[in-house]
Amino acid sequence: MDALTPPQIVYFGVVLILSYAVRGSVGFGGVTVPLLALVMSLKIVVPMVTFLGLLSSLVILAKDYRHVVWRDTWRILPYCLIGVLIGLYFFKTLDARTLAHALGVVVLVYGGYSLWVTIRPGLKWRPPGQVVTPVAGTIAGFVGTIFGSMAGMFFAIYLDLLKFGKNEFRATVAAILFALGIFRGVGYAAVGAFDHDALLACAAALPLMMIGVFLGNHIHANLNPLAFKRLVALILIASGAPLLLR
């Protein structure tokens, strides 16, 4: 945080408020890490976002826990744990630049796919039901451990395939992300990821995250799902390219 310039600090604040307003609206968000990775090291951003994700999911669950579909939540968690263990190895061994480049590729591919299916919904790929849970859980745990908030998009695909309503979707994805955050948080602590810089970033980001979630809760009822999906897809594409140039 000390190394950020004043414009970068303003950017940091705006990104956190807007991204957690998105998370408060739908229960997940995928843009926090790629946007902050433009001005901060992923070695700081990812542990910070894990901490914020735990708290933001808890805030959502405090209000909407009655809507959580526990059967599908418990079903996917063992696979998430497997993905976390694999992801911790790569998070520990790869340098920040390599992680940023890999994230750029993931963001561009998924951003392009997300935008395409909103334009041509008939082409949406739907994998066989029996492979969705293990694949989505393992990939989400792996990607989430390396890239923080990016796990939400895989859970969104998983729950979309189950055709949940808006309230059940938001509450259930928040519950899954809360459990995943516990897995990741313990893992990061074990490998020493919560160092002085990461803890300082957590302290600075916490009030901004709370403002964002508060705003998101208020716009949840009036959210336009199609416009939201297109906006997130465009932001992902715009933020993915610069990561490849770092």
XYZ file of C-alpha atoms in Angstrom:
246
model
C 0.000 0.000 0.000
C 2.856 2.422 0.789
C 4.163 2.049 -2.788
C 0.904 3.156 -4.424
C 0.693 6.647 -5.877
C -2.295 8.878 -4.956
C -4.112 8.101 -8.260
C -3.526 4.382 -7.661
C -4.938 4.677 -4.136
C -8.082 6.313 -5.565
C -8.282 3.536 -8.170
C -7.887 0.951 -5.383
C -10.839 2.451 -3.511
C -13.112 2.740 -6.543
C -12.423 -0.835 -7.665
C -13.154 -2.255 -4.218
C -16.417 -0.367 -3.742
C -17.732 -1.186 -7.207
C -16.608 -4.821 -7.236
C -18.121 -5.563 -3.829
C -21.299 -3.756 -4.839
C -21.450 -6.340 -7.632
C -20.787 -9.137 -5.143
C -23.434 -7.805 -2.782
C -25.900 -7.772 -5.674
C -25.478 -11.328 -6.931
C -23.381 -13.159 -4.310
C -20.155 -13.392 -6.316
C -17.808 -11.234 -8.353
C -14.940 -11.906 -10.714
C -13.358 -8.540 -11.399
C -11.654 -7.559 -8.128
C -8.397 -9.443 -8.581
C -7.730 -8.702 -12.282
C -8.437 -5.009 -11.804
C -6.303 -4.639 -8.671
C -3.530 -6.746 -10.215
C -2.932 -3.834 -12.591
C -1.471 -1.779 -9.714
C -0.593 -4.349 -7.010
C 1.184 -7.688 -6.746
C -1.025 -10.761 -6.859
C 0.894 -12.032 -3.837
C -0.816 -9.225 -1.872
C -4.128 -8.984 -3.718
C -5.118 -12.653 -3.509
C -4.798 -13.090 0.294
C -6.517 -9.717 0.791
C -9.438 -10.684 -1.455
C -9.736 -14.010 0.381
C -10.130 -12.162 3.669
C -12.652 -9.720 2.184
C -14.528 -12.547 0.496
C -15.032 -14.326 3.792
C -16.525 -11.247 5.403
C -18.659 -10.190 2.423
C -20.129 -13.706 2.113
C -20.882 -13.662 5.831
C -22.740 -10.352 5.468
C -24.864 -11.799 2.645
C -25.550 -15.020 4.547
C -26.595 -13.135 7.673
C -29.593 -11.898 5.696
C -30.248 -14.693 3.188
C -29.107 -17.928 4.865
C -32.655 -19.339 4.648
C -32.313 -19.433 0.856
C -29.145 -21.570 0.831
C -29.604 -24.937 -0.924
C -27.408 -26.964 1.421
C -27.573 -30.235 -0.513
C -25.754 -28.790 -3.527
C -23.414 -26.798 -1.277
C -22.146 -29.857 0.613
C -21.908 -31.832 -2.620
C -19.320 -29.525 -4.218
C -17.135 -28.665 -1.184
C -14.890 -31.804 -1.169
C -13.865 -31.069 -4.753
C -13.182 -27.438 -3.817
C -10.757 -28.628 -1.136
C -8.882 -30.749 -3.691
C -8.590 -27.724 -5.971
C -7.346 -25.536 -3.106
C -4.538 -27.963 -2.251
C -3.391 -28.040 -5.875
C -3.680 -24.258 -6.171
C -1.616 -23.631 -3.015
C 1.337 -25.441 -4.551
C 1.318 -23.247 -7.657
C 0.625 -20.047 -5.675
C 3.679 -20.749 -3.528
C 6.026 -21.766 -6.365
C 5.101 -19.356 -9.210
C 6.244 -15.709 -9.207
C 3.806 -12.785 -9.328
C 4.476 -11.988 -13.013
C 3.744 -15.540 -14.152
C 0.553 -15.559 -12.087
C -0.518 -12.240 -13.644
C 0.034 -13.540 -17.180
C -1.888 -16.728 -16.444
C -4.716 -14.695 -14.937
C -4.811 -12.515 -18.039
C -5.383 -15.570 -20.233
C -8.122 -16.944 -17.937
C -9.861 -13.560 -17.769
C -9.795 -12.954 -21.532
C -11.104 -16.424 -22.361
C -13.897 -16.340 -19.808
C -14.769 -12.694 -20.534
C -15.114 -13.470 -24.235
C -17.215 -16.552 -23.503
C -19.476 -14.663 -21.075
C -20.115 -11.894 -23.589
C -20.728 -14.362 -26.423
C -23.404 -16.340 -24.574
C -25.331 -13.150 -23.763
C -25.425 -12.362 -27.488
C -25.979 -15.929 -28.738
C -27.591 -17.737 -25.772
C -28.529 -20.700 -27.925
C -24.846 -21.633 -28.201
C -24.325 -21.898 -24.466
C -22.296 -25.001 -23.602
C -23.854 -27.294 -21.025
C -21.659 -30.180 -19.852
C -23.142 -33.497 -18.693
C -24.702 -33.162 -15.237
C -22.654 -35.967 -13.652
C -19.349 -34.188 -14.365
C -20.410 -30.654 -13.457
C -19.946 -30.899 -9.688
C -16.433 -32.451 -9.527
C -15.098 -30.388 -12.424
C -16.590 -27.074 -11.290
C -15.542 -27.652 -7.670
C -11.949 -28.643 -8.428
C -11.375 -25.900 -11.005
C -12.998 -23.279 -8.788
C -10.858 -24.286 -5.810
C -7.710 -24.237 -7.949
C -8.406 -20.971 -9.786
C -9.767 -19.299 -6.654
C -6.624 -20.151 -4.692
C -4.338 -18.692 -7.366
C -6.507 -15.807 -8.560
C -8.796 -15.011 -5.617
C -12.243 -13.795 -6.700
C -12.175 -15.651 -10.027
C -13.624 -18.774 -8.355
C -17.083 -17.232 -8.312
C -17.538 -17.546 -12.050
C -17.198 -21.350 -11.927
C -19.706 -21.596 -9.099
C -22.003 -19.322 -11.098
C -21.825 -21.746 -14.019
C -22.492 -24.658 -11.654
C -25.549 -23.031 -10.079
C -26.806 -21.748 -13.417
C -26.886 -25.333 -14.659
C -28.996 -26.235 -11.625
C -31.449 -23.455 -12.607
C -31.646 -21.777 -9.202
C -33.844 -18.751 -8.654
C -32.238 -15.380 -7.956
C -32.466 -15.586 -4.157
C -31.305 -19.211 -3.956
C -28.484 -18.489 -6.400
C -27.159 -15.506 -4.413
C -27.358 -17.238 -1.032
C -25.940 -20.572 -2.175
C -22.976 -19.109 -4.061
C -22.205 -16.959 -1.007
C -22.252 -20.072 1.212
C -19.936 -21.983 -1.134
C -17.540 -19.035 -1.406
C -17.545 -18.655 2.382
C -16.467 -22.283 2.824
C -13.894 -21.949 0.051
C -12.564 -18.807 1.721
C -11.980 -20.742 4.942
C -10.072 -23.447 3.042
C -7.958 -20.868 1.223
C -7.400 -18.670 4.263
C -6.017 -21.571 6.286
C -3.819 -22.541 3.350
C -2.457 -19.024 2.834
C -1.704 -18.732 6.537
C 0.158 -22.043 6.382
C 2.408 -20.845 3.531
C 2.973 -17.392 5.064
C 0.971 -15.395 2.509
C -0.533 -13.088 5.152
C 2.613 -11.004 5.583
C 2.839 -7.352 6.687
C 1.883 -5.938 3.272
C -1.101 -8.265 2.879
C -2.411 -7.470 6.371
C -2.025 -3.728 5.730
C -3.990 -4.083 2.496
C -6.727 -6.014 4.355
C -7.075 -3.234 6.925
C -7.262 -0.533 4.245
C -9.759 -2.477 2.126
C -12.191 -3.564 4.846
C -14.269 -0.346 5.149
C -14.386 0.004 1.351
C -15.655 -3.553 1.018
C -18.410 -2.905 3.567
C -19.567 0.169 1.625
C -19.678 -1.877 -1.567
C -21.677 -4.753 -0.052
C -24.111 -2.258 1.502
C -24.713 -0.698 -1.917
C -25.026 -4.138 -3.528
C -27.691 -5.247 -1.077
C -29.779 -2.235 -2.038
C -29.612 -2.838 -5.798
C -30.100 -6.620 -5.589
C -33.891 -6.496 -5.970
C -33.758 -4.342 -9.112
C -30.783 -5.969 -10.833
C -31.058 -6.577 -14.578
C -29.321 -9.957 -15.024
C -28.544 -9.591 -18.741
C -27.066 -6.102 -18.450
C -25.036 -7.226 -15.439
C -23.570 -10.238 -17.261
C -22.568 -8.105 -20.244
C -20.983 -5.442 -18.062
C -18.916 -7.979 -16.124
C -17.828 -9.651 -19.376
C -16.660 -6.341 -20.851
C -14.771 -5.425 -17.667
C -13.070 -8.822 -17.648
C -11.955 -8.429 -21.268
C -10.713 -4.880 -20.646
C -8.749 -5.910 -17.565
C -7.343 -9.163 -18.969
C -5.245 -7.673 -21.781
C -3.088 -5.365 -19.582
C -2.234 -8.300 -17.304
C -0.561 -10.041 -20.252
C 1.670 -6.985 -20.755
C 2.925 -6.739 -17.157
